[in-house]
XYZ file of C-alpha atoms in Angstrom:
300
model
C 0.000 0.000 0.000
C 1.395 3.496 -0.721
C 3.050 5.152 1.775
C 1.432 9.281 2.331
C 3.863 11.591 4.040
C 3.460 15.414 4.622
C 6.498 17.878 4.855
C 5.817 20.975 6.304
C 9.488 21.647 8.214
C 12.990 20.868 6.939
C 13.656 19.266 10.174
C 10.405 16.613 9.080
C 12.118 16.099 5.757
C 15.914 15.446 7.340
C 14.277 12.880 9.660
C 12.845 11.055 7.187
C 16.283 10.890 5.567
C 18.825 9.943 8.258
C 20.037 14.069 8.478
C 20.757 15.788 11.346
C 18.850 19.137 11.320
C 21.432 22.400 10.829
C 19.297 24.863 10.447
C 15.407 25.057 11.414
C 15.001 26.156 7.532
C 17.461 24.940 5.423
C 19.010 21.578 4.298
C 21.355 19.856 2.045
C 19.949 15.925 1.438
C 22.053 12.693 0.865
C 19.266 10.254 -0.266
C 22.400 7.699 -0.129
C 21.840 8.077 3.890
C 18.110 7.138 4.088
C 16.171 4.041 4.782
C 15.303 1.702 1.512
C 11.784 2.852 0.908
C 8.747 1.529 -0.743
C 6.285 3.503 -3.287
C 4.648 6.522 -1.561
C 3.256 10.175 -2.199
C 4.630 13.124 -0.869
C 3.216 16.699 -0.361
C 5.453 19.119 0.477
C 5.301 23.156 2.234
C 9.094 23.027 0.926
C 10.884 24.526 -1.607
C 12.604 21.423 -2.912
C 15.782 20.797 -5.407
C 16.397 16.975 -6.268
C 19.501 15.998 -7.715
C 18.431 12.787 -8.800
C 19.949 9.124 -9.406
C 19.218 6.376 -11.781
C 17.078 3.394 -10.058
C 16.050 6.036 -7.045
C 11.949 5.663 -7.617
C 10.229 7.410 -10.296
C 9.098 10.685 -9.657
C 5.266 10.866 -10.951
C 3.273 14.570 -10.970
C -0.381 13.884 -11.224
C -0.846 11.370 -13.816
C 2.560 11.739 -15.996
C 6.184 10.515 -14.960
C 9.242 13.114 -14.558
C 11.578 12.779 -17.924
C 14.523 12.407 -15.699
C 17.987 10.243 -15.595
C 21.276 10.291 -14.046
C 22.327 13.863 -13.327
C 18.670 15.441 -13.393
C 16.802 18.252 -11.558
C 13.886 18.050 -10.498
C 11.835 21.173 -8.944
C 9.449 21.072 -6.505
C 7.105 24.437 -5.210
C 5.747 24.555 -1.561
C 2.041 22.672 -2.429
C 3.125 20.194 -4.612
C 2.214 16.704 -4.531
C 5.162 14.370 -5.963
C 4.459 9.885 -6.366
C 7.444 8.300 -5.774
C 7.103 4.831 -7.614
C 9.837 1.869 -8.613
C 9.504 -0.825 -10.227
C 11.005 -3.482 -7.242
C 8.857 -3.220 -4.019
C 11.698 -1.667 -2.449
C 13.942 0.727 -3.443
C 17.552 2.825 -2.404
C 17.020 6.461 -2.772
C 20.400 7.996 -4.300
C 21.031 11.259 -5.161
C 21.236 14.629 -3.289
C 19.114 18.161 -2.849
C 18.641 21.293 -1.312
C 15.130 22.234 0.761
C 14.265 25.348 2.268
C 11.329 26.685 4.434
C 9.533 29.706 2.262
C 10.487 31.755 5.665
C 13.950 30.900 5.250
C 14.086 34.110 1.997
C 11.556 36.342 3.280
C 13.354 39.667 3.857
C 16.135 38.751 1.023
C 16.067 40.118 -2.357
C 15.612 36.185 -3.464
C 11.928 36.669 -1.918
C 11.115 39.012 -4.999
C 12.729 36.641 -7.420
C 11.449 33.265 -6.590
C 8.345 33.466 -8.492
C 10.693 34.242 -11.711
C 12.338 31.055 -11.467
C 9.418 29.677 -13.672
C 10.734 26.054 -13.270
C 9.409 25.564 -10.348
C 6.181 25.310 -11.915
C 6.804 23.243 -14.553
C 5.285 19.552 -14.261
C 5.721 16.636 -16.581
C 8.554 15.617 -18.813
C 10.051 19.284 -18.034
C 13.070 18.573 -15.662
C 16.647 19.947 -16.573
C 19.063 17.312 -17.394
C 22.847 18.653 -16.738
C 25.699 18.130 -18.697
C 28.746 16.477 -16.300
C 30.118 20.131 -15.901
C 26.516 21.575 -15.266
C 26.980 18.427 -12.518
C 29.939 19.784 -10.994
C 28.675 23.801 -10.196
C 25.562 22.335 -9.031
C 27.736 20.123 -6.496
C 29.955 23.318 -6.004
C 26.752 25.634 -4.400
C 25.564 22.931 -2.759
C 28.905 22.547 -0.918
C 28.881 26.571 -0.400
C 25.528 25.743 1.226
C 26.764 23.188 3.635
C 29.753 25.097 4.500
C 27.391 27.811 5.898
C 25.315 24.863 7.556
C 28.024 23.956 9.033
C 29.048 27.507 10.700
C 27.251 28.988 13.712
C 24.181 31.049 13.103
C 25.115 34.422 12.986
C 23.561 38.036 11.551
C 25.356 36.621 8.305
C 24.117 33.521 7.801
C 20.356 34.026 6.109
C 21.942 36.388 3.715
C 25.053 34.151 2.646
C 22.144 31.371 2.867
C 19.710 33.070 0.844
C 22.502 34.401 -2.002
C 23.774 31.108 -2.493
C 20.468 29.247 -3.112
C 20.236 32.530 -5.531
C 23.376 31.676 -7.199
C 22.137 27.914 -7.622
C 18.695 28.843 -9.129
C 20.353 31.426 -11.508
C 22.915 28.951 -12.780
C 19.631 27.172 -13.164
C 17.913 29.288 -15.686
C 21.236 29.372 -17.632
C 20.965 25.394 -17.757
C 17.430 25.461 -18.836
C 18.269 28.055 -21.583
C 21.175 25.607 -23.062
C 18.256 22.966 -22.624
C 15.534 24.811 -25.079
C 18.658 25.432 -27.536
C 20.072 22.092 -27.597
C 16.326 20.469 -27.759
C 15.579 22.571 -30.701
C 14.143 20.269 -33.045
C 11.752 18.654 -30.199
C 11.048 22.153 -29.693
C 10.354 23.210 -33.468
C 7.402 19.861 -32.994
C 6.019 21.678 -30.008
C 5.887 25.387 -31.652
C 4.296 22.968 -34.735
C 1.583 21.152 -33.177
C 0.616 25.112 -31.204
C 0.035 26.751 -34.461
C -1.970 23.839 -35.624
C -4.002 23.724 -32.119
C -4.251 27.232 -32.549
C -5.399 27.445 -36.062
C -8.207 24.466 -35.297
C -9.430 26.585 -32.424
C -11.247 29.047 -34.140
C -12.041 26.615 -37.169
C -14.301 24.819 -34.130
C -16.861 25.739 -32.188
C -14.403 26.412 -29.222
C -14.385 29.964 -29.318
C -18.153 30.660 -28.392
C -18.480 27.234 -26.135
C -14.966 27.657 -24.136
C -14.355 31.220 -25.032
C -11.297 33.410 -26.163
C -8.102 30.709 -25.706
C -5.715 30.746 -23.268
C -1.545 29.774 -23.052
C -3.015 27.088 -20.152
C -5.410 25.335 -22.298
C -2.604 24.716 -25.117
C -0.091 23.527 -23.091
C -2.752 21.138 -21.349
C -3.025 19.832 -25.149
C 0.481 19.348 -25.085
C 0.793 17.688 -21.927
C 3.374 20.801 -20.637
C 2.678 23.162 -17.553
C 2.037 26.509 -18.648
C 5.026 28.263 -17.063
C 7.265 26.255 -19.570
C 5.336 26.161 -22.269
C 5.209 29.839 -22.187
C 9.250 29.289 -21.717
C 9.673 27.577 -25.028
C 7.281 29.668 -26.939
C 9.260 32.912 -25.985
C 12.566 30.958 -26.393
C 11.456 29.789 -30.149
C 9.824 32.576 -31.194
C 10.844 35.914 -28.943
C 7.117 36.124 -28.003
C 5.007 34.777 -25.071
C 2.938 32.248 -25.705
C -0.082 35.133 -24.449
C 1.226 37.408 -27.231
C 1.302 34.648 -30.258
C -2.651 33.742 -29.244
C -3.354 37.703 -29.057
C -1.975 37.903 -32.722
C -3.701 35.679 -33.801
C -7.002 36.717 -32.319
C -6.631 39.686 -34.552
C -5.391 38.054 -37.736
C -8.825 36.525 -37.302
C -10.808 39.743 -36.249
C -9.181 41.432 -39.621
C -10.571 38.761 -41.568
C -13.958 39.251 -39.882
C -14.098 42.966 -40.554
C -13.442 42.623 -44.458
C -17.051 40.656 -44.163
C -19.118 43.495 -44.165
C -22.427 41.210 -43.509
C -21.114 40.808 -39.905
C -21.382 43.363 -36.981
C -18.621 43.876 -34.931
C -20.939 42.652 -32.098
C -20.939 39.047 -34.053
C -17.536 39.083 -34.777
C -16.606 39.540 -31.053
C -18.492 36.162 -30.092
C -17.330 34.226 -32.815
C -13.745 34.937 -31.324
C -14.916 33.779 -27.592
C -15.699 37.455 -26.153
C -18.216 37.453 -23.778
C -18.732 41.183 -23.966
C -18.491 43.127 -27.190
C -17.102 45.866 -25.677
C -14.083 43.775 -24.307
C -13.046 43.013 -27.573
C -13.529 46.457 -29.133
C -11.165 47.776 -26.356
C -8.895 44.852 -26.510
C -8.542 45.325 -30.566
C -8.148 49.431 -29.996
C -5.111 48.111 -27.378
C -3.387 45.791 -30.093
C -4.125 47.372 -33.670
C -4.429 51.500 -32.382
C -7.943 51.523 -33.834
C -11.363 50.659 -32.717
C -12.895 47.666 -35.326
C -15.470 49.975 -36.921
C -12.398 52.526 -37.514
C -10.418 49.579 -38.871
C -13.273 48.319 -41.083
C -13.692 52.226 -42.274
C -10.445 53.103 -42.896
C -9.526 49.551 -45.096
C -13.033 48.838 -46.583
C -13.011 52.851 -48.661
Protein backbone atom coordinates (compact mmCIF):
# COMPACT_ATOMS: atom_id res chain seq x y z
CA UNK A 1 0.00 0.00 0.00
CA UNK A 2 1.39 3.50 -0.72
CA UNK A 3 3.05 5.15 1.78
CA UNK A 4 1.43 9.28 2.33
CA UNK A 5 3.86 11.59 4.04
CA UNK A 6 3.46 15.41 4.62
CA UNK A 7 6.50 17.88 4.85
CA UNK A 8 5.82 20.98 6.30
CA UNK A 9 9.49 21.65 8.21
CA UNK A 10 12.99 20.87 6.94
CA UNK A 11 13.66 19.27 10.17
CA UNK A 12 10.41 16.61 9.08
CA UNK A 13 12.12 16.10 5.76
CA UNK A 14 15.91 15.45 7.34
CA UNK A 15 14.28 12.88 9.66
CA UNK A 16 12.84 11.06 7.19
CA UNK A 17 16.28 10.89 5.57
CA UNK A 18 18.82 9.94 8.26
CA UNK A 19 20.04 14.07 8.48
CA UNK A 20 20.76 15.79 11.35
CA UNK A 21 18.85 19.14 11.32
CA UNK A 22 21.43 22.40 10.83
CA UNK A 23 19.30 24.86 10.45
CA UNK A 24 15.41 25.06 11.41
CA UNK A 25 15.00 26.16 7.53
CA UNK A 26 17.46 24.94 5.42
CA UNK A 27 19.01 21.58 4.30
CA UNK A 28 21.36 19.86 2.04
CA UNK A 29 19.95 15.93 1.44
CA UNK A 30 22.05 12.69 0.87
CA UNK A 31 19.27 10.25 -0.27
CA UNK A 32 22.40 7.70 -0.13
CA UNK A 33 21.84 8.08 3.89
CA UNK A 34 18.11 7.14 4.09
CA UNK A 35 16.17 4.04 4.78
CA UNK A 36 15.30 1.70 1.51
CA UNK A 37 11.78 2.85 0.91
CA UNK A 38 8.75 1.53 -0.74
CA UNK A 39 6.28 3.50 -3.29
CA UNK A 40 4.65 6.52 -1.56
CA UNK A 41 3.26 10.17 -2.20
CA UNK A 42 4.63 13.12 -0.87
CA UNK A 43 3.22 16.70 -0.36
CA UNK A 44 5.45 19.12 0.48
CA UNK A 45 5.30 23.16 2.23
CA UNK A 46 9.09 23.03 0.93
CA UNK A 47 10.88 24.53 -1.61
CA UNK A 48 12.60 21.42 -2.91
CA UNK A 49 15.78 20.80 -5.41
CA UNK A 50 16.40 16.98 -6.27
CA UNK A 51 19.50 16.00 -7.71
CA UNK A 52 18.43 12.79 -8.80
CA UNK A 53 19.95 9.12 -9.41
CA UNK A 54 19.22 6.38 -11.78
CA UNK A 55 17.08 3.39 -10.06
CA UNK A 56 16.05 6.04 -7.05
CA UNK A 57 11.95 5.66 -7.62
CA UNK A 58 10.23 7.41 -10.30
CA UNK A 59 9.10 10.68 -9.66
CA UNK A 60 5.27 10.87 -10.95
CA UNK A 61 3.27 14.57 -10.97
CA UNK A 62 -0.38 13.88 -11.22
CA UNK A 63 -0.85 11.37 -13.82
CA UNK A 64 2.56 11.74 -16.00
CA UNK A 65 6.18 10.51 -14.96
CA UNK A 66 9.24 13.11 -14.56
CA UNK A 67 11.58 12.78 -17.92
CA UNK A 68 14.52 12.41 -15.70
CA UNK A 69 17.99 10.24 -15.59
CA UNK A 70 21.28 10.29 -14.05
CA UNK A 71 22.33 13.86 -13.33
CA UNK A 72 18.67 15.44 -13.39
CA UNK A 73 16.80 18.25 -11.56
CA UNK A 74 13.89 18.05 -10.50
CA UNK A 75 11.83 21.17 -8.94
CA UNK A 76 9.45 21.07 -6.51
CA UNK A 77 7.10 24.44 -5.21
CA UNK A 78 5.75 24.56 -1.56
CA UNK A 79 2.04 22.67 -2.43
CA UNK A 80 3.13 20.19 -4.61
CA UNK A 81 2.21 16.70 -4.53
CA UNK A 82 5.16 14.37 -5.96
CA UNK A 83 4.46 9.88 -6.37
CA UNK A 84 7.44 8.30 -5.77
CA UNK A 85 7.10 4.83 -7.61
CA UNK A 86 9.84 1.87 -8.61
CA UNK A 87 9.50 -0.83 -10.23
CA UNK A 88 11.00 -3.48 -7.24
CA UNK A 89 8.86 -3.22 -4.02
CA UNK A 90 11.70 -1.67 -2.45
CA UNK A 91 13.94 0.73 -3.44
CA UNK A 92 17.55 2.83 -2.40
CA UNK A 93 17.02 6.46 -2.77
CA UNK A 94 20.40 8.00 -4.30
CA UNK A 95 21.03 11.26 -5.16
CA UNK A 96 21.24 14.63 -3.29
CA UNK A 97 19.11 18.16 -2.85
CA UNK A 98 18.64 21.29 -1.31
CA UNK A 99 15.13 22.23 0.76
CA UNK A 100 14.27 25.35 2.27
CA UNK A 101 11.33 26.68 4.43
CA UNK A 102 9.53 29.71 2.26
CA UNK A 103 10.49 31.75 5.67
CA UNK A 104 13.95 30.90 5.25
CA UNK A 105 14.09 34.11 2.00
CA UNK A 106 11.56 36.34 3.28
CA UNK A 107 13.35 39.67 3.86
CA UNK A 108 16.13 38.75 1.02
CA UNK A 109 16.07 40.12 -2.36
CA UNK A 110 15.61 36.19 -3.46
CA UNK A 111 11.93 36.67 -1.92
CA UNK A 112 11.11 39.01 -5.00
CA UNK A 113 12.73 36.64 -7.42
CA UNK A 114 11.45 33.27 -6.59
CA UNK A 115 8.35 33.47 -8.49
CA UNK A 116 10.69 34.24 -11.71
CA UNK A 117 12.34 31.05 -11.47
CA UNK A 118 9.42 29.68 -13.67
CA UNK A 119 10.73 26.05 -13.27
CA UNK A 120 9.41 25.56 -10.35
CA UNK A 121 6.18 25.31 -11.92
CA UNK A 122 6.80 23.24 -14.55
CA UNK A 123 5.28 19.55 -14.26
CA UNK A 124 5.72 16.64 -16.58
CA UNK A 125 8.55 15.62 -18.81
CA UNK A 126 10.05 19.28 -18.03
CA UNK A 127 13.07 18.57 -15.66
CA UNK A 128 16.65 19.95 -16.57
CA UNK A 129 19.06 17.31 -17.39
CA UNK A 130 22.85 18.65 -16.74
CA UNK A 131 25.70 18.13 -18.70
CA UNK A 132 28.75 16.48 -16.30
CA UNK A 133 30.12 20.13 -15.90
CA UNK A 134 26.52 21.58 -15.27
CA UNK A 135 26.98 18.43 -12.52
CA UNK A 136 29.94 19.78 -10.99
CA UNK A 137 28.67 23.80 -10.20
CA UNK A 138 25.56 22.34 -9.03
CA UNK A 139 27.74 20.12 -6.50
CA UNK A 140 29.96 23.32 -6.00
CA UNK A 141 26.75 25.63 -4.40
CA UNK A 142 25.56 22.93 -2.76
CA UNK A 143 28.91 22.55 -0.92
CA UNK A 144 28.88 26.57 -0.40
CA UNK A 145 25.53 25.74 1.23
CA UNK A 146 26.76 23.19 3.64
CA UNK A 147 29.75 25.10 4.50
CA UNK A 148 27.39 27.81 5.90
CA UNK A 149 25.31 24.86 7.56
CA UNK A 150 28.02 23.96 9.03
CA UNK A 151 29.05 27.51 10.70
CA UNK A 152 27.25 28.99 13.71
CA UNK A 153 24.18 31.05 13.10
CA UNK A 154 25.12 34.42 12.99
CA UNK A 155 23.56 38.04 11.55
CA UNK A 156 25.36 36.62 8.31
CA UNK A 157 24.12 33.52 7.80
CA UNK A 158 20.36 34.03 6.11
CA UNK A 159 21.94 36.39 3.71
CA UNK A 160 25.05 34.15 2.65
CA UNK A 161 22.14 31.37 2.87
CA UNK A 162 19.71 33.07 0.84
CA UNK A 163 22.50 34.40 -2.00
CA UNK A 164 23.77 31.11 -2.49
CA UNK A 165 20.47 29.25 -3.11
CA UNK A 166 20.24 32.53 -5.53
CA UNK A 167 23.38 31.68 -7.20
CA UNK A 168 22.14 27.91 -7.62
CA UNK A 169 18.70 28.84 -9.13
CA UNK A 170 20.35 31.43 -11.51
CA UNK A 171 22.91 28.95 -12.78
CA UNK A 172 19.63 27.17 -13.16
CA UNK A 173 17.91 29.29 -15.69
CA UNK A 174 21.24 29.37 -17.63
CA UNK A 175 20.97 25.39 -17.76
CA UNK A 176 17.43 25.46 -18.84
CA UNK A 177 18.27 28.05 -21.58
CA UNK A 178 21.17 25.61 -23.06
CA UNK A 179 18.26 22.97 -22.62
CA UNK A 180 15.53 24.81 -25.08
CA UNK A 181 18.66 25.43 -27.54
CA UNK A 182 20.07 22.09 -27.60
CA UNK A 183 16.33 20.47 -27.76
CA UNK A 184 15.58 22.57 -30.70
CA UNK A 185 14.14 20.27 -33.05
CA UNK A 186 11.75 18.65 -30.20
CA UNK A 187 11.05 22.15 -29.69
CA UNK A 188 10.35 23.21 -33.47
CA UNK A 189 7.40 19.86 -32.99
CA UNK A 190 6.02 21.68 -30.01
CA UNK A 191 5.89 25.39 -31.65
CA UNK A 192 4.30 22.97 -34.74
CA UNK A 193 1.58 21.15 -33.18
CA UNK A 194 0.62 25.11 -31.20
CA UNK A 195 0.04 26.75 -34.46
CA UNK A 196 -1.97 23.84 -35.62
CA UNK A 197 -4.00 23.72 -32.12
CA UNK A 198 -4.25 27.23 -32.55
CA UNK A 199 -5.40 27.45 -36.06
CA UNK A 200 -8.21 24.47 -35.30
CA UNK A 201 -9.43 26.59 -32.42
CA UNK A 202 -11.25 29.05 -34.14
CA UNK A 203 -12.04 26.61 -37.17
CA UNK A 204 -14.30 24.82 -34.13
CA UNK A 205 -16.86 25.74 -32.19
CA UNK A 206 -14.40 26.41 -29.22
CA UNK A 207 -14.38 29.96 -29.32
CA UNK A 208 -18.15 30.66 -28.39
CA UNK A 209 -18.48 27.23 -26.13
CA UNK A 210 -14.97 27.66 -24.14
CA UNK A 211 -14.36 31.22 -25.03
CA UNK A 212 -11.30 33.41 -26.16
CA UNK A 213 -8.10 30.71 -25.71
CA UNK A 214 -5.71 30.75 -23.27
CA UNK A 215 -1.55 29.77 -23.05
CA UNK A 216 -3.02 27.09 -20.15
CA UNK A 217 -5.41 25.34 -22.30
CA UNK A 218 -2.60 24.72 -25.12
CA UNK A 219 -0.09 23.53 -23.09
CA UNK A 220 -2.75 21.14 -21.35
CA UNK A 221 -3.03 19.83 -25.15
CA UNK A 222 0.48 19.35 -25.09
CA UNK A 223 0.79 17.69 -21.93
CA UNK A 224 3.37 20.80 -20.64
CA UNK A 225 2.68 23.16 -17.55
CA UNK A 226 2.04 26.51 -18.65
CA UNK A 227 5.03 28.26 -17.06
CA UNK A 228 7.27 26.26 -19.57
CA UNK A 229 5.34 26.16 -22.27
CA UNK A 230 5.21 29.84 -22.19
CA UNK A 231 9.25 29.29 -21.72
CA UNK A 232 9.67 27.58 -25.03
CA UNK A 233 7.28 29.67 -26.94
CA UNK A 234 9.26 32.91 -25.98
CA UNK A 235 12.57 30.96 -26.39
CA UNK A 236 11.46 29.79 -30.15
CA UNK A 237 9.82 32.58 -31.19
CA UNK A 238 10.84 35.91 -28.94
CA UNK A 239 7.12 36.12 -28.00
CA UNK A 240 5.01 34.78 -25.07
CA UNK A 241 2.94 32.25 -25.71
CA UNK A 242 -0.08 35.13 -24.45
CA UNK A 243 1.23 37.41 -27.23
CA UNK A 244 1.30 34.65 -30.26
CA UNK A 245 -2.65 33.74 -29.24
CA UNK A 246 -3.35 37.70 -29.06
CA UNK A 247 -1.97 37.90 -32.72
CA UNK A 248 -3.70 35.68 -33.80
CA UNK A 249 -7.00 36.72 -32.32
CA UNK A 250 -6.63 39.69 -34.55
CA UNK A 251 -5.39 38.05 -37.74
CA UNK A 252 -8.83 36.52 -37.30
CA UNK A 253 -10.81 39.74 -36.25
CA UNK A 254 -9.18 41.43 -39.62
CA UNK A 255 -10.57 38.76 -41.57
CA UNK A 256 -13.96 39.25 -39.88
CA UNK A 257 -14.10 42.97 -40.55
CA UNK A 258 -13.44 42.62 -44.46
CA UNK A 259 -17.05 40.66 -44.16
CA UNK A 260 -19.12 43.49 -44.16
CA UNK A 261 -22.43 41.21 -43.51
CA UNK A 262 -21.11 40.81 -39.90
CA UNK A 263 -21.38 43.36 -36.98
CA UNK A 264 -18.62 43.88 -34.93
CA UNK A 265 -20.94 42.65 -32.10
CA UNK A 266 -20.94 39.05 -34.05
CA UNK A 267 -17.54 39.08 -34.78
CA UNK A 268 -16.61 39.54 -31.05
CA UNK A 269 -18.49 36.16 -30.09
CA UNK A 270 -17.33 34.23 -32.81
CA UNK A 271 -13.74 34.94 -31.32
CA UNK A 272 -14.92 33.78 -27.59
CA UNK A 273 -15.70 37.45 -26.15
CA UNK A 274 -18.22 37.45 -23.78
CA UNK A 275 -18.73 41.18 -23.97
CA UNK A 276 -18.49 43.13 -27.19
CA UNK A 277 -17.10 45.87 -25.68
CA UNK A 278 -14.08 43.77 -24.31
CA UNK A 279 -13.05 43.01 -27.57
CA UNK A 280 -13.53 46.46 -29.13
CA UNK A 281 -11.16 47.78 -26.36
CA UNK A 282 -8.89 44.85 -26.51
CA UNK A 283 -8.54 45.32 -30.57
CA UNK A 284 -8.15 49.43 -30.00
CA UNK A 285 -5.11 48.11 -27.38
CA UNK A 286 -3.39 45.79 -30.09
CA UNK A 287 -4.12 47.37 -33.67
CA UNK A 288 -4.43 51.50 -32.38
CA UNK A 289 -7.94 51.52 -33.83
CA UNK A 290 -11.36 50.66 -32.72
CA UNK A 291 -12.90 47.67 -35.33
CA UNK A 292 -15.47 49.97 -36.92
CA UNK A 293 -12.40 52.53 -37.51
CA UNK A 294 -10.42 49.58 -38.87
CA UNK A 295 -13.27 48.32 -41.08
CA UNK A 296 -13.69 52.23 -42.27
CA UNK A 297 -10.44 53.10 -42.90
CA UNK A 298 -9.53 49.55 -45.10
CA UNK A 299 -13.03 48.84 -46.58
CA UNK A 300 -13.01 52.85 -48.66
Amino acid sequence: MEQAYKFDTVSQYNAFNNHETLHPLVSVVDFSKANERTGSRMTFGLYCIFLKAVNCGDLKYGCNYYDYQEGTLVFISPGQVIDVENKVDVYQPMGHGLVFHPDLIKGTSLAKSINEYSFFNYKTNEALHLSERERKIVFDCFSKIEYELSQSVDKHSKKLIASNIELFLNYCERFYDRQFITRENANKGILEHFEEFLNGYFLSDNPTELGVPSVAYFADKMNLSANYFGDLIKKETGKSAQEYIQNKIIDEAKNKIFDGDKTINEIAYELGFKYPQHFSRFFKKIVGQSPNEFRTINMN
